[in-house]
Short mmCIF file of C-alpha atoms in Angstrom, two decimals:
data_model
loop_
_atom_site.label_atom_id
_atom_site.label_comp_id
_atom_site.label_asym_id
_atom_site.label_seq_id
_atom_site.Cartn_x
_atom_site.Cartn_y
_atom_site.Cartn_z
CA MET F 1 -33.53 3.82 -74.65
CA THR F 2 -36.80 4.54 -76.09
CA ASN F 3 -38.71 8.08 -75.48
CA GLN F 4 -41.90 6.83 -75.81
CA CYS F 5 -43.77 3.78 -74.03
CA ASP F 6 -47.55 2.48 -73.50
CA VAL F 7 -46.78 2.09 -69.38
CA LEU F 8 -44.17 4.08 -67.70
CA ILE F 9 -43.64 2.73 -64.06
CA ILE F 10 -41.61 4.86 -61.69
CA GLY F 11 -40.10 2.60 -58.92
CA ALA F 12 -38.77 -0.79 -59.43
CA GLY F 13 -39.22 -2.37 -55.89
CA PRO F 14 -41.67 -5.08 -55.22
CA ALA F 15 -44.93 -3.09 -56.45
CA GLY F 16 -43.13 -1.76 -59.52
CA LEU F 17 -41.58 -5.05 -60.46
CA ARG F 18 -45.15 -6.55 -59.80
CA ALA F 19 -46.79 -4.01 -61.92
CA ALA F 20 -44.40 -4.53 -64.90
CA HIS F 21 -44.51 -8.25 -64.86
CA ALA F 22 -48.62 -8.08 -65.03
CA ALA F 23 -48.36 -5.30 -67.45
CA ALA F 24 -46.14 -7.09 -69.76
CA ALA F 25 -48.28 -10.13 -70.85
CA SER F 26 -50.73 -7.41 -72.38
CA GLY F 27 -47.82 -7.12 -75.28
CA ALA F 28 -47.74 -3.11 -74.00
CA ARG F 29 -44.56 -1.60 -74.62
CA ILE F 30 -43.23 -1.23 -70.63
CA VAL F 31 -40.23 0.90 -69.06
CA LEU F 32 -39.70 0.37 -65.47
CA VAL F 33 -37.37 3.23 -64.18
CA ASP F 34 -35.63 3.29 -60.73
CA ASP F 35 -32.87 5.58 -59.22
CA ASN F 36 -30.94 2.47 -57.54
CA PRO F 37 -28.06 0.57 -59.53
CA VAL F 38 -30.39 -2.52 -59.56
CA PRO F 39 -34.31 -3.25 -59.05
CA GLY F 40 -35.55 -4.46 -55.53
CA GLY F 41 -36.09 -1.08 -54.09
CA GLN F 42 -35.40 -0.80 -50.20
CA ILE F 43 -36.59 -4.14 -49.38
CA TRP F 44 -35.09 -5.98 -51.43
CA ARG F 45 -32.02 -4.05 -51.88
CA ASP F 46 -28.95 -6.12 -53.01
CA GLY F 47 -25.34 -5.43 -51.86
CA PRO F 48 -22.18 -7.55 -50.61
CA GLY F 49 -23.26 -10.64 -48.61
CA VAL F 50 -26.93 -10.03 -49.30
CA LYS F 51 -29.26 -13.19 -49.55
CA LEU F 52 -32.33 -12.25 -51.20
CA PRO F 53 -35.44 -14.20 -50.83
CA PRO F 54 -36.39 -16.44 -53.99
CA VAL F 55 -39.56 -14.63 -54.86
CA ALA F 56 -37.29 -11.75 -55.04
CA ARG F 57 -34.54 -13.18 -56.96
CA GLY F 58 -37.15 -15.04 -59.15
CA LEU F 59 -39.07 -11.92 -59.95
CA ARG F 60 -36.47 -9.86 -60.94
CA ALA F 61 -34.96 -12.81 -63.39
CA THR F 62 -38.46 -13.01 -64.28
CA VAL F 63 -38.97 -9.08 -65.20
CA GLU F 64 -35.51 -8.43 -66.91
CA SER F 65 -36.13 -11.31 -69.30
CA LEU F 66 -39.42 -10.03 -70.87
CA PRO F 67 -38.79 -8.18 -73.89
CA ASN F 68 -41.21 -5.78 -73.73
CA VAL F 69 -39.83 -4.31 -70.48
CA GLN F 70 -36.87 -2.44 -70.28
CA ILE F 71 -35.60 -1.65 -66.84
CA LEU F 72 -33.44 2.07 -66.32
CA THR F 73 -31.81 1.77 -63.20
CA GLY F 74 -29.60 4.58 -61.72
CA THR F 75 -32.43 6.90 -63.42
CA ARG F 76 -34.34 9.75 -61.39
CA VAL F 77 -37.41 11.67 -62.41
CA VAL F 78 -36.56 15.49 -62.47
CA ALA F 79 -39.47 17.06 -63.46
CA SER F 80 -43.16 16.90 -65.31
CA ALA F 81 -42.60 17.39 -68.91
CA GLY F 82 -45.94 17.40 -70.05
CA LYS F 83 -47.05 20.60 -71.92
CA ASN F 84 -51.02 20.89 -72.02
CA ALA F 85 -52.45 17.14 -72.65
CA GLU F 86 -49.15 15.82 -73.35
CA ARG F 87 -47.75 12.88 -70.73
CA ALA F 88 -43.82 13.15 -70.50
CA LEU F 89 -41.50 13.06 -67.84
CA LEU F 90 -38.18 14.45 -67.42
CA LEU F 91 -35.60 11.53 -66.60
CA GLU F 92 -31.84 11.65 -65.88
CA ASN F 93 -29.17 9.00 -65.63
CA ARG F 94 -25.47 9.18 -65.12
CA THR F 95 -24.70 10.64 -68.70
CA ALA F 96 -28.17 12.29 -69.93
CA GLY F 97 -31.40 13.58 -69.39
CA TRP F 98 -34.12 13.06 -71.78
CA VAL F 99 -38.21 13.52 -72.21
CA GLN F 100 -39.78 10.14 -71.36
CA HIS F 101 -43.60 10.15 -73.23
CA PHE F 102 -46.15 7.35 -71.72
CA ASP F 103 -49.69 6.44 -72.33
CA LYS F 104 -50.46 5.50 -68.60
CA LEU F 105 -48.32 6.17 -65.92
CA ILE F 106 -48.02 3.73 -62.63
CA LEU F 107 -46.23 5.30 -59.23
CA CYS F 108 -44.61 2.90 -57.36
CA THR F 109 -42.57 5.46 -55.27
CA GLY F 110 -42.39 3.73 -52.04
CA ALA F 111 -41.58 5.29 -49.18
CA ARG F 112 -38.87 6.85 -46.63
CA GLU F 113 -38.17 6.63 -42.94
CA LEU F 114 -40.08 8.97 -40.57
CA LEU F 115 -37.00 10.88 -38.53
CA LEU F 116 -37.90 12.87 -35.55
CA PRO F 117 -35.26 15.20 -33.99
CA LEU F 118 -34.18 14.73 -30.56
CA PRO F 119 -31.46 16.00 -28.44
CA GLY F 120 -28.29 14.50 -30.35
CA TRP F 121 -29.95 12.82 -33.01
CA THR F 122 -27.20 14.74 -35.51
CA LEU F 123 -24.28 13.16 -34.18
CA ALA F 124 -22.38 11.25 -36.43
CA GLY F 125 -23.27 7.13 -36.08
CA VAL F 126 -27.09 8.08 -35.49
CA THR F 127 -28.94 6.44 -38.69
CA GLY F 128 -32.73 5.78 -39.00
CA ALA F 129 -33.55 1.99 -38.55
CA GLY F 130 -34.13 1.06 -42.13
CA ALA F 131 -31.03 3.26 -43.27
CA LEU F 132 -28.89 0.82 -41.19
CA GLN F 133 -30.07 -2.07 -42.74
CA ALA F 134 -29.54 -0.36 -45.92
CA LEU F 135 -25.86 0.57 -44.96
CA ILE F 136 -25.15 -3.40 -43.65
CA LYS F 137 -26.58 -4.51 -47.23
CA SER F 138 -23.98 -2.01 -48.81
CA GLY F 139 -21.08 -3.51 -46.79
CA LEU F 140 -20.73 -0.99 -44.23
CA PRO F 141 -18.57 -2.78 -41.37
CA VAL F 142 -20.42 -3.34 -37.95
CA ARG F 143 -18.60 -5.92 -36.50
CA GLY F 144 -17.73 -5.68 -32.94
CA GLN F 145 -20.08 -2.44 -32.46
CA ARG F 146 -22.03 -1.91 -29.83
CA ILE F 147 -25.69 -0.78 -31.22
CA VAL F 148 -29.22 0.34 -29.69
CA VAL F 149 -31.94 0.10 -31.92
CA ALA F 150 -34.98 2.31 -30.61
CA GLY F 151 -38.22 3.70 -31.58
CA THR F 152 -41.52 1.90 -32.64
CA GLY F 153 -42.67 -1.08 -34.70
CA PRO F 154 -41.79 -4.51 -36.75
CA LEU F 155 -39.04 -2.60 -38.08
CA LEU F 156 -36.78 -2.60 -34.92
CA LEU F 157 -36.44 -6.04 -34.75
CA ALA F 158 -35.69 -6.18 -38.65
CA ALA F 159 -32.99 -3.86 -38.06
CA ALA F 160 -31.29 -5.25 -34.81
CA ALA F 161 -31.26 -8.68 -36.48
CA ALA F 162 -29.46 -7.76 -39.71
CA ALA F 163 -26.90 -5.84 -37.38
CA ARG F 164 -26.40 -9.05 -35.23
CA HIS F 165 -26.23 -11.34 -37.84
CA ALA F 166 -23.31 -8.59 -39.33
CA GLY F 167 -21.24 -9.56 -36.24
CA ALA F 168 -22.56 -6.06 -34.13
CA GLU F 169 -23.87 -6.21 -30.15
CA VAL F 170 -27.06 -5.37 -30.08
CA VAL F 171 -27.07 -3.57 -26.60
CA CYS F 172 -30.76 -2.90 -26.79
CA VAL F 173 -34.35 -2.81 -28.87
CA ALA F 174 -36.23 -0.06 -27.03
CA GLU F 175 -39.61 -0.21 -28.31
CA ALA F 176 -41.74 2.39 -27.46
CA ALA F 177 -45.01 0.41 -27.27
CA THR F 178 -46.03 -1.27 -24.37
CA TRP F 179 -45.65 -5.06 -23.79
CA LEU F 180 -49.81 -4.95 -23.43
CA THR F 181 -49.38 -3.66 -27.15
CA VAL F 182 -46.62 -5.64 -28.25
CA LEU F 183 -47.79 -9.05 -26.92
CA GLY F 184 -51.51 -8.05 -28.29
CA PHE F 185 -49.84 -7.73 -32.14
CA ALA F 186 -47.95 -11.26 -31.96
CA ALA F 187 -50.94 -12.39 -30.87
CA ALA F 188 -53.00 -11.50 -34.05
CA LEU F 189 -50.00 -12.82 -36.28
CA PRO F 190 -51.48 -16.12 -36.54
CA ARG F 191 -53.72 -14.77 -39.01
CA TRP F 192 -50.80 -13.93 -41.53
CA PRO F 193 -48.50 -17.07 -41.01
CA SER F 194 -45.81 -15.60 -43.18
CA LYS F 195 -45.71 -12.80 -40.97
CA LEU F 196 -45.60 -14.94 -37.81
CA GLY F 197 -42.76 -17.14 -39.18
CA ALA F 198 -40.75 -13.88 -40.13
CA ALA F 199 -41.25 -12.96 -36.28
CA GLY F 200 -39.78 -16.06 -35.52
CA ALA F 201 -37.17 -15.72 -37.44
CA LEU F 202 -35.90 -12.31 -36.15
CA GLY F 203 -36.54 -13.50 -32.60
CA LEU F 204 -39.43 -11.69 -31.96
CA GLY F 205 -39.24 -11.51 -27.82
CA ALA F 206 -36.05 -13.73 -28.15
CA PHE F 207 -33.83 -10.71 -27.89
CA ALA F 208 -32.45 -10.23 -24.33
CA ALA F 209 -31.95 -6.74 -24.94
CA TYR F 210 -35.55 -6.13 -26.14
CA ARG F 211 -37.39 -3.72 -24.31
CA ALA F 212 -40.93 -2.46 -24.67
CA GLY F 213 -42.48 0.70 -22.96
CA ALA F 214 -38.73 2.11 -23.47
CA GLN F 215 -38.03 5.39 -25.60
CA VAL F 216 -34.19 6.80 -26.04
CA VAL F 217 -34.79 10.83 -25.35
CA GLU F 218 -31.02 11.80 -25.70
CA ILE F 219 -28.20 10.71 -27.76
CA LEU F 220 -25.02 11.58 -26.05
CA GLY F 221 -21.54 12.33 -27.08
CA ASP F 222 -19.15 15.24 -28.57
CA ASP F 223 -18.85 14.45 -32.43
CA GLN F 224 -19.54 10.69 -32.13
CA VAL F 225 -22.23 8.76 -30.46
CA ALA F 226 -20.80 7.46 -27.00
CA ALA F 227 -24.11 6.71 -25.19
CA VAL F 228 -27.94 6.86 -24.73
CA ARG F 229 -30.39 7.74 -22.39
CA LEU F 230 -33.03 5.54 -21.89
CA ARG F 231 -36.25 6.30 -20.10
CA LEU F 232 -37.92 2.86 -19.49
CA GLY F 233 -41.29 3.97 -17.11
CA SER F 234 -40.02 6.71 -14.84
CA VAL F 235 -36.40 5.24 -14.89
CA GLU F 236 -33.76 7.15 -16.63
CA THR F 237 -30.50 5.31 -17.46
CA GLU F 238 -27.35 5.44 -19.51
CA LEU F 239 -25.74 2.53 -21.80
CA ALA F 240 -23.17 3.02 -23.48
CA CYS F 241 -22.83 2.48 -27.45
CA ASP F 242 -21.13 3.15 -30.93
CA ARG F 243 -24.09 3.35 -33.21
CA VAL F 244 -28.07 4.38 -32.88
CA ALA F 245 -30.80 3.46 -35.05
CA ILE F 246 -34.09 4.98 -34.52
CA GLY F 247 -36.92 4.33 -36.67
CA PHE F 248 -40.63 5.88 -36.22
CA GLY F 249 -42.43 4.20 -39.07
CA LEU F 250 -42.42 5.06 -42.71
CA VAL F 251 -43.86 8.08 -44.61
CA PRO F 252 -45.46 7.36 -48.43
CA ASN F 253 -43.44 9.40 -50.95
CA THR F 254 -46.01 11.31 -52.70
CA GLU F 255 -44.00 14.39 -54.36
CA LEU F 256 -44.25 12.98 -57.87
CA GLY F 257 -47.75 12.07 -57.50
CA GLN F 258 -48.45 15.82 -56.07
CA LEU F 259 -46.11 17.21 -58.81
CA LEU F 260 -48.92 15.57 -61.47
CA GLY F 261 -51.87 16.84 -59.33
CA VAL F 262 -52.75 13.47 -57.66
CA ALA F 263 -55.16 13.53 -54.65
CA LEU F 264 -54.33 12.53 -51.33
CA ASN F 265 -56.33 10.54 -48.75
CA PRO F 266 -56.54 11.14 -45.00
CA ALA F 267 -53.13 9.51 -44.54
CA ASP F 268 -51.17 11.63 -46.77
CA ALA F 269 -51.10 8.84 -49.03
CA ILE F 270 -51.87 8.81 -53.03
CA ALA F 271 -55.41 7.79 -53.01
CA VAL F 272 -56.70 5.56 -55.39
CA ASN F 273 -59.73 3.39 -56.08
CA ALA F 274 -60.48 -0.38 -56.23
CA ALA F 275 -58.35 -0.69 -59.86
CA GLN F 276 -55.24 1.05 -57.85
CA GLN F 277 -56.27 4.50 -60.10
CA THR F 278 -55.62 8.02 -58.64
CA CYS F 279 -58.06 10.94 -59.40
CA LEU F 280 -56.04 11.41 -63.07
CA PRO F 281 -57.43 8.43 -65.21
CA HIS F 282 -54.33 7.47 -66.74
CA VAL F 283 -52.17 7.37 -63.44
CA TYR F 284 -52.00 4.51 -61.11
CA ALA F 285 -50.50 3.91 -58.01
CA ALA F 286 -49.05 0.75 -56.36
CA GLY F 287 -47.26 0.16 -52.98
CA GLU F 288 -45.86 2.15 -49.85
CA CYS F 289 -46.84 5.45 -51.95
CA THR F 290 -50.55 4.89 -51.36
CA GLY F 291 -50.18 3.58 -47.86
CA ILE F 292 -48.12 1.97 -45.26
CA GLY F 293 -48.15 -2.15 -45.56
CA GLY F 294 -45.32 -3.91 -46.32
CA ASN F 295 -43.95 -5.92 -49.32
CA GLU F 296 -46.91 -8.60 -49.58
CA LEU F 297 -49.35 -5.53 -50.14
CA ALA F 298 -47.01 -4.03 -52.32
CA GLN F 299 -47.00 -6.83 -54.49
CA VAL F 300 -50.71 -7.33 -55.03
CA GLU F 301 -51.22 -3.61 -55.84
CA GLY F 302 -48.69 -3.88 -58.14
CA THR F 303 -49.87 -6.87 -60.00
CA ILE F 304 -53.59 -5.06 -59.66
CA ALA F 305 -52.34 -1.42 -61.26
CA GLY F 306 -50.70 -3.76 -63.70
CA LEU F 307 -53.42 -5.52 -64.90
CA MET F 308 -55.91 -2.45 -64.72
CA ALA F 309 -53.27 0.13 -66.64
CA THR F 310 -53.08 -2.35 -69.92
CA SER F 311 -56.87 -3.68 -69.71
CA MET F 312 -59.00 -2.89 -72.52
CA GLU F 313 -62.02 -3.91 -70.50
CA ALA F 314 -64.39 -1.19 -69.60
CA GLY F 315 -66.52 -0.48 -65.97
CA ASP F 316 -66.45 -2.96 -63.25
CA ALA F 317 -65.78 -6.06 -66.02
CA ARG F 318 -61.82 -4.97 -65.15
CA ILE F 319 -62.26 -5.05 -61.29
CA GLY F 320 -63.95 -8.61 -61.97
CA ALA F 321 -60.72 -9.63 -63.87
CA VAL F 322 -58.72 -9.35 -61.06
CA GLN F 323 -61.13 -10.38 -58.21
CA PRO F 324 -58.43 -12.98 -56.56
CA GLU F 325 -56.07 -10.33 -56.12
CA LEU F 326 -58.32 -7.64 -54.70
CA ARG F 327 -59.01 -10.76 -52.34
CA ARG F 328 -55.79 -11.02 -51.09
CA ARG F 329 -55.19 -6.94 -51.20
CA ALA F 330 -58.15 -6.81 -48.16
CA HIS F 331 -56.17 -9.54 -46.21
CA TRP F 332 -52.70 -7.65 -46.64
CA GLN F 333 -54.81 -4.18 -45.82
CA ALA F 334 -56.11 -5.84 -42.41
CA PHE F 335 -52.38 -6.32 -41.56
CA ALA F 336 -51.53 -2.85 -42.70
CA ILE F 337 -54.20 -1.09 -40.34
CA ARG F 338 -52.80 -3.63 -37.00
CA VAL F 339 -49.35 -2.28 -37.59
CA ALA F 340 -50.55 1.20 -37.81
CA ALA F 341 -52.77 0.76 -34.81
CA ALA F 342 -50.07 -0.80 -32.60
CA PHE F 343 -47.18 1.30 -33.61
CA PRO F 344 -47.52 5.02 -34.11
CA PRO F 345 -45.18 7.13 -33.56
CA PRO F 346 -44.94 7.70 -29.63
CA PRO F 347 -46.49 11.28 -28.15
CA LEU F 348 -43.06 11.62 -25.89
CA ALA F 349 -41.27 12.21 -29.49
CA ARG F 350 -43.06 15.78 -29.55
CA GLN F 351 -41.48 16.76 -25.85
CA LEU F 352 -37.72 15.26 -26.95
CA PRO F 353 -36.69 18.54 -28.96
CA ARG F 354 -34.70 21.40 -27.48
CA ALA F 355 -34.74 24.87 -28.53
CA ASP F 356 -31.34 24.07 -30.05
CA SER F 357 -32.25 20.73 -31.29
CA LEU F 358 -32.13 21.19 -35.28
CA VAL F 359 -35.09 19.72 -36.73
CA CYS F 360 -34.26 21.02 -40.54
CA ARG F 361 -30.83 19.59 -40.72
CA CYS F 362 -30.26 20.87 -44.88
CA GLU F 363 -30.41 24.36 -43.27
CA ASP F 364 -29.57 24.21 -39.70
CA VAL F 365 -32.76 25.49 -38.32
CA PRO F 366 -33.28 24.78 -34.79
CA TYR F 367 -36.40 23.81 -32.99
CA ALA F 368 -37.08 27.35 -31.58
CA ALA F 369 -37.08 28.99 -34.74
CA LEU F 370 -40.03 27.00 -36.03
CA ALA F 371 -42.01 26.71 -33.13
CA ALA F 372 -42.45 30.82 -33.28
CA CYS F 373 -43.87 30.01 -36.85
CA ASP F 374 -47.22 29.38 -37.44
CA ASN F 375 -46.89 26.93 -40.73
CA TRP F 376 -44.77 25.90 -43.05
CA VAL F 377 -45.07 28.52 -45.67
CA GLN F 378 -43.95 30.99 -42.81
CA ALA F 379 -41.28 28.54 -41.76
CA LYS F 380 -39.76 28.37 -45.36
CA LEU F 381 -39.95 32.06 -46.02
CA GLU F 382 -38.61 33.00 -42.69
CA THR F 383 -36.33 30.48 -41.81
CA ARG F 384 -35.51 28.40 -45.05
CA CYS F 385 -36.67 25.33 -43.57
CA GLY F 386 -37.37 22.58 -46.42
CA MET F 387 -35.46 24.36 -48.66
CA GLY F 388 -32.13 22.41 -49.00
CA ALA F 389 -31.00 19.58 -50.64
CA CYS F 390 -33.75 17.16 -49.58
CA GLN F 391 -36.22 20.03 -50.05
CA GLY F 392 -38.57 19.13 -47.21
CA ARG F 393 -38.59 15.38 -47.24
CA VAL F 394 -37.39 14.83 -43.55
CA CYS F 395 -38.21 17.83 -42.11
CA GLY F 396 -41.76 17.98 -43.67
CA ALA F 397 -42.62 15.20 -42.18
CA ALA F 398 -41.13 15.97 -38.68
CA THR F 399 -43.01 19.38 -38.63
CA ARG F 400 -46.35 17.57 -39.61
CA PHE F 401 -45.69 15.19 -36.53
CA LEU F 402 -44.62 18.13 -34.30
CA PHE F 403 -46.57 20.98 -34.95
CA GLY F 404 -49.53 19.39 -37.54
CA TRP F 405 -48.44 21.50 -40.71
CA ASN F 406 -49.12 20.48 -43.65
CA PRO F 407 -45.87 21.07 -46.47
CA THR F 408 -47.18 22.38 -49.66
CA ALA F 409 -46.63 20.50 -52.52
CA PRO F 410 -43.72 20.59 -55.05
CA ARG F 411 -44.39 22.65 -58.05
CA HIS F 412 -41.14 22.10 -60.13
CA LEU F 413 -38.06 20.10 -60.08
CA LEU F 414 -38.12 16.90 -57.82
CA ALA F 415 -34.43 16.89 -57.54
CA PRO F 416 -31.00 18.68 -58.43
CA ALA F 417 -30.31 18.22 -62.12
CA ARG F 418 -27.37 18.93 -64.57
CA LEU F 419 -28.21 22.10 -66.90
CA ALA F 420 -27.86 19.71 -69.79
CA THR F 421 -31.23 17.91 -68.59
CA LEU F 422 -33.14 20.97 -68.06
CA ALA F 423 -31.99 21.69 -71.56
CA ALA F 424 -33.71 18.89 -72.67
CA ARG F 425 -37.33 20.30 -72.25
CA PRO F 426 -37.80 23.90 -70.89
CA ILE F 427 -39.47 24.10 -67.40
CA SER F 428 -41.95 26.13 -67.29
CA ILE F 429 -42.08 28.35 -63.68
CA ASN F 430 -45.54 29.73 -63.03
#
């Protein structure tokens, strides 16, 4: 591995792969980093029995063949290692830690699921909707299991389709949005034919178990999921099941960007200009970390970021060189806006946690303890909320939704690391 490159790309999902492909044409030395065992990110996650779409297989093979692109999988960012004006990150893999120097940085750090607490959500057998897909792709056996998929957004159908394809019985797909909203969203899909085709392939409206205006309000069981309590309008009923997958949308992964000092936009995503450039001139960002928009938008943004980060032109001329990509970006941004407007987290979710419902699972902090606090900092000091293994990645987003808090940006380490890795570059504690 090299510890010096022209362009360092963090994240090898659709945005990162496209950024590497676009930047490679300049001849720049590129390092592409991802903590997964193979490139592809969450949406193109490989695994036993997974049949990746041709575009994913082709793009990955092309990038892997580029002589000036080094792909470092199983590698994560531990901290910023830059001193003064130095541009460097501290990286770690299974065997070593080192400081990676770069001239330009492209953040393609993706997103994670928004997980909101409700009674029973800590029982064994409860996952996020996206997590269920990832587990099935990794070989989790679900054949014969009764599964309830609940929450809001198109991801529910994708999770249900993955479960049914793996042999599970999808008992119910509980979509919180109303039928009017769902049908209105579906009616607009012809503007994005590929999405219309994907919806048809997943069976939009074809699941006999699909229910709009429905929400799981409690998960029942002792140690393991046994049933859910489902509210449909003013009626509540119980459905027996073996597994529950709940999805309320996605949250951009902005921690690395915040650590470096980039600004966020009103949607709590990394703010970028038309060139996918952040407020730091040498740092670009693309994909879900700049706003939730799907893999098509992520690919376009990655291409723009890769081109712009390696362009030697100046000013508006750089933007002019990627006009076709800018038009495609606008097309897919319109789709992202449509999804966000149709499928926000339902307000009822704020009323579901009970006093003893855990919000911070790492530190076993219940809702009642947090409700007594005024802000995120007070909650951390008095309850240790956000100070566990996930460092607030789950409970931080949940408390933003529940209480309107704004979790503070990370200051030092982004992930647990070996002492030998930290010795590679001492991290100053201010």
